């Protein structure tokens, strides 16, 4: 038990990372690994992970980009403590820090030591399930990680715009059915919007979108070809395996395209 939580010790990215995470409640899955693979970065830059949980996405990004400094922000102090422990046990404690912080509050961000216009990259996996259409989990931590009120994305985006440098890049994951709502929410402060849909199998509707947008940019760029997670037989696709097990980046991470 760490930070008062019963944990399991799990391997992700084909064993490249070991993560302590709660036995029950929200656990690291495909969404976190896809988000990390969609986020670019270079050595010497700073990335901030909003709603980091136990650090899955931010640590996967840090593993992919040696020399990138990453700040993991998580509202639950116990999960933030686990994120810090995961950074240390994966040998990244010198460039990854974890802070308990409410990312919806700019005052809280400043109190936690963040500065306005200080990040090059910002990744976020906000709670995005609609409580009006999906039953909430009885587990408090899982509910906090999954269920969003109608205005949550706007609040997170306001904090992201405050945190990112001009020209900095926002990367987020959301439910695919709400793509138009996300574009409308992102567009006031961000542009050069590019979308990658994630579908469970060939011919199926997308279940997730990954989006990249640039602070101060304008317009929407052409969408990328979708990522198909499984083939017609239900086996993981080669493209999904490359990202989830072989730690390859997604094309969305390339700012040149």
XYZ file of C-alpha atoms in Angstrom:
257
model
C 0.000 0.000 0.000
C 1.365 3.402 -1.044
C -0.203 6.788 -0.285
C -3.003 4.953 1.492
C -4.019 3.091 -1.692
C -3.878 -0.637 -2.409
C -1.870 -0.829 -5.617
C -0.791 -3.153 -8.371
C 2.526 -2.940 -10.215
C 1.861 -3.029 -13.943
C 3.908 -2.863 -17.133
C 2.943 -0.639 -20.064
C 4.560 0.191 -23.404
C 5.724 -3.374 -23.794
C 7.361 -3.339 -20.363
C 9.262 -0.085 -20.873
C 7.419 1.530 -17.958
C 6.332 0.072 -14.606
C 3.434 1.864 -12.966
C 1.989 1.571 -9.482
C -1.744 2.203 -9.709
C -4.854 1.609 -7.611
C -6.315 -1.875 -7.646
C -9.778 -0.348 -7.969
C -11.034 2.787 -9.651
C -9.520 4.510 -12.668
C -6.565 2.628 -14.161
C -4.170 3.455 -16.982
C -5.388 2.204 -20.326
C -5.161 2.843 -24.045
C -6.306 6.469 -23.765
C -3.254 7.530 -21.751
C -0.813 5.760 -24.058
C -2.463 7.176 -27.180
C -2.391 10.671 -25.714
C 1.319 10.384 -25.008
C 1.993 9.083 -28.506
C 0.116 12.052 -29.998
C 2.111 14.645 -28.039
C 5.347 15.907 -29.525
C 8.269 17.528 -27.796
C 12.016 18.060 -27.851
C 14.820 17.823 -25.328
C 14.957 20.991 -23.258
C 11.254 21.764 -23.621
C 8.683 21.655 -20.803
C 5.475 19.667 -20.987
C 2.605 19.837 -18.524
C 0.134 16.981 -18.055
C -3.291 18.126 -16.787
C -5.202 15.506 -14.814
C -2.210 13.179 -14.766
C -3.582 10.554 -12.389
C -0.718 8.218 -11.513
C 1.340 9.669 -14.366
C 0.731 7.208 -17.201
C 0.541 9.628 -20.134
C 3.125 12.117 -18.900
C 5.647 9.410 -18.057
C 5.105 7.675 -21.400
C 5.807 11.020 -23.077
C 8.916 11.566 -20.958
C 10.163 8.095 -21.888
C 9.666 8.880 -25.603
C 11.441 12.252 -25.447
C 14.701 12.099 -23.479
C 15.561 15.490 -22.021
C 11.953 16.694 -21.969
C 10.929 18.111 -18.578
C 7.431 17.095 -17.521
C 5.159 18.385 -14.777
C 2.334 16.062 -13.745
C -0.679 17.842 -12.229
C -3.356 15.830 -10.433
C -6.127 17.039 -8.118
C -6.095 13.893 -5.932
C -3.087 14.144 -3.550
C -2.811 10.371 -3.162
C -2.674 9.836 -6.925
C -0.189 12.698 -7.279
C 2.015 10.963 -4.712
C 1.818 7.761 -6.760
C 2.737 9.720 -9.885
C 5.835 11.070 -8.174
C 6.808 7.587 -7.026
C 6.294 6.255 -10.556
C 8.591 8.954 -11.934
C 11.316 7.986 -9.469
C 11.039 4.230 -9.929
C 11.283 4.641 -13.713
C 14.469 6.686 -13.412
C 12.883 10.009 -14.401
C 12.677 11.747 -11.038
C 15.296 14.298 -12.114
C 13.093 15.719 -14.902
C 9.522 14.742 -13.973
C 7.758 16.267 -10.990
C 4.263 15.542 -9.696
C 2.122 18.151 -7.949
C -1.319 17.936 -6.345
C -3.199 20.782 -8.016
C -6.650 21.705 -9.311
C -5.943 22.495 -12.965
C -9.241 24.362 -13.313
C -7.903 27.162 -11.101
C -5.259 29.508 -12.497
C -4.643 30.714 -8.944
C -3.912 27.115 -7.927
C -1.561 26.665 -10.883
C 0.380 29.769 -9.876
C 0.459 28.670 -6.228
C 1.884 25.319 -7.368
C 4.806 27.142 -9.009
C 3.676 27.253 -12.620
C 4.152 30.464 -14.547
C 2.013 31.972 -17.242
C 3.157 31.154 -20.802
C 5.828 28.742 -19.548
C 5.030 25.390 -21.228
C 5.894 24.239 -24.731
C 3.564 21.235 -24.665
C 0.387 20.560 -22.712
C -1.457 17.261 -22.775
C -4.798 16.531 -21.164
C -7.197 13.633 -20.734
C -10.088 15.404 -19.002
C -13.110 13.584 -17.604
C -15.409 13.457 -20.626
C -18.312 11.121 -19.929
C -21.687 12.869 -19.873
C -23.455 12.124 -16.565
C -26.805 12.587 -18.320
C -26.187 9.644 -20.645
C -23.755 7.390 -18.762
C -24.061 5.873 -15.319
C -21.435 7.173 -12.899
C -19.137 4.781 -11.076
C -19.723 4.310 -7.331
C -15.947 4.611 -6.877
C -15.164 8.261 -6.091
C -11.741 8.315 -7.783
C -13.052 6.624 -10.922
C -16.035 8.999 -11.029
C -13.761 12.046 -10.702
C -11.569 10.768 -13.531
C -14.422 9.992 -15.937
C -17.455 12.227 -15.454
C -17.579 15.810 -16.741
C -20.041 18.618 -16.245
C -21.031 20.684 -19.276
C -18.494 23.455 -18.657
C -15.480 21.406 -17.598
C -13.657 21.454 -20.940
C -13.919 25.250 -21.188
C -12.335 25.618 -17.734
C -9.488 23.219 -18.559
C -8.849 24.998 -21.866
C -8.687 28.389 -20.153
C -6.003 27.029 -17.828
C -4.187 25.436 -20.766
C -4.136 28.739 -22.655
C -2.722 30.458 -19.560
C -0.005 27.809 -19.145
C 1.192 27.461 -22.749
C 3.621 29.756 -24.496
C 2.433 31.503 -27.674
C 2.853 28.859 -30.354
C 2.789 26.099 -27.744
C 0.920 22.907 -28.530
C -2.143 21.465 -26.821
C -2.909 17.758 -27.252
C -6.082 16.222 -25.879
C -8.243 13.113 -26.070
C -12.052 13.160 -25.944
C -15.064 11.074 -26.907
C -15.496 11.091 -30.685
C -19.214 11.846 -30.660
C -18.504 15.320 -29.258
C -15.937 16.393 -31.870
C -17.869 19.486 -32.965
C -18.247 20.622 -29.351
C -14.512 20.214 -28.751
C -13.588 22.194 -31.862
C -15.941 24.996 -30.800
C -14.405 25.067 -27.316
C -10.800 24.972 -28.556
C -11.079 27.503 -31.384
C -11.164 30.805 -29.429
C -7.586 30.407 -28.148
C -6.128 27.714 -30.417
C -5.839 26.947 -34.108
C -4.002 24.798 -36.655
C -6.354 22.133 -35.303
C -5.649 18.619 -36.462
C -7.732 15.564 -35.578
C -7.009 11.844 -35.522
C -9.989 9.546 -34.989
C -9.610 6.248 -33.128
C -11.929 3.394 -34.135
C -12.225 -0.051 -32.538
C -12.235 -1.984 -35.838
C -12.454 -1.412 -39.615
C -15.716 0.209 -40.664
C -16.773 1.091 -37.094
C -17.559 4.557 -35.818
C -14.714 6.263 -33.970
C -14.826 6.063 -30.184
C -12.129 8.657 -29.453
C -10.553 11.670 -31.048
C -7.025 12.871 -30.497
C -6.605 16.569 -31.236
C -3.578 18.804 -31.637
C -3.957 22.590 -31.580
C -1.551 25.521 -31.415
C -1.990 28.461 -29.051
C -2.613 31.556 -31.172
C -2.995 29.557 -34.365
C -5.961 29.749 -36.695
C -8.051 27.336 -38.699
C -8.290 23.586 -38.990
C -5.828 21.410 -40.875
C -6.794 18.238 -42.743
C -7.626 15.285 -40.515
C -5.222 12.376 -40.345
C -6.205 8.842 -41.409
C -7.918 7.101 -38.483
C -6.148 4.729 -36.134
C -7.856 1.314 -36.151
C -7.261 -0.558 -32.889
C -8.258 -4.089 -33.961
C -8.579 -6.022 -37.207
C -11.720 -7.812 -38.399
C -10.782 -10.862 -36.318
C -10.580 -8.762 -33.163
C -6.802 -8.935 -32.907
C -4.757 -5.763 -32.244
C -3.805 -4.041 -35.469
C -0.186 -3.513 -36.418
C -0.650 0.251 -36.124
C -2.060 -0.061 -32.595
C 0.679 -2.465 -31.514
C 3.324 -0.056 -32.799
C 1.982 2.649 -30.490
C 0.838 0.686 -27.450
C 3.575 -1.938 -27.227
C 6.492 -0.665 -29.327
C 6.257 2.959 -28.068
C 6.121 4.503 -31.543
C 4.709 8.047 -31.857
C 1.559 8.875 -33.754
C 1.756 11.146 -36.808
C -0.262 13.718 -34.850
C 2.870 14.461 -32.832
C 4.644 15.801 -35.929
C 4.155 19.586 -36.102
C 5.595 19.666 -39.627
C 2.479 18.078 -41.091
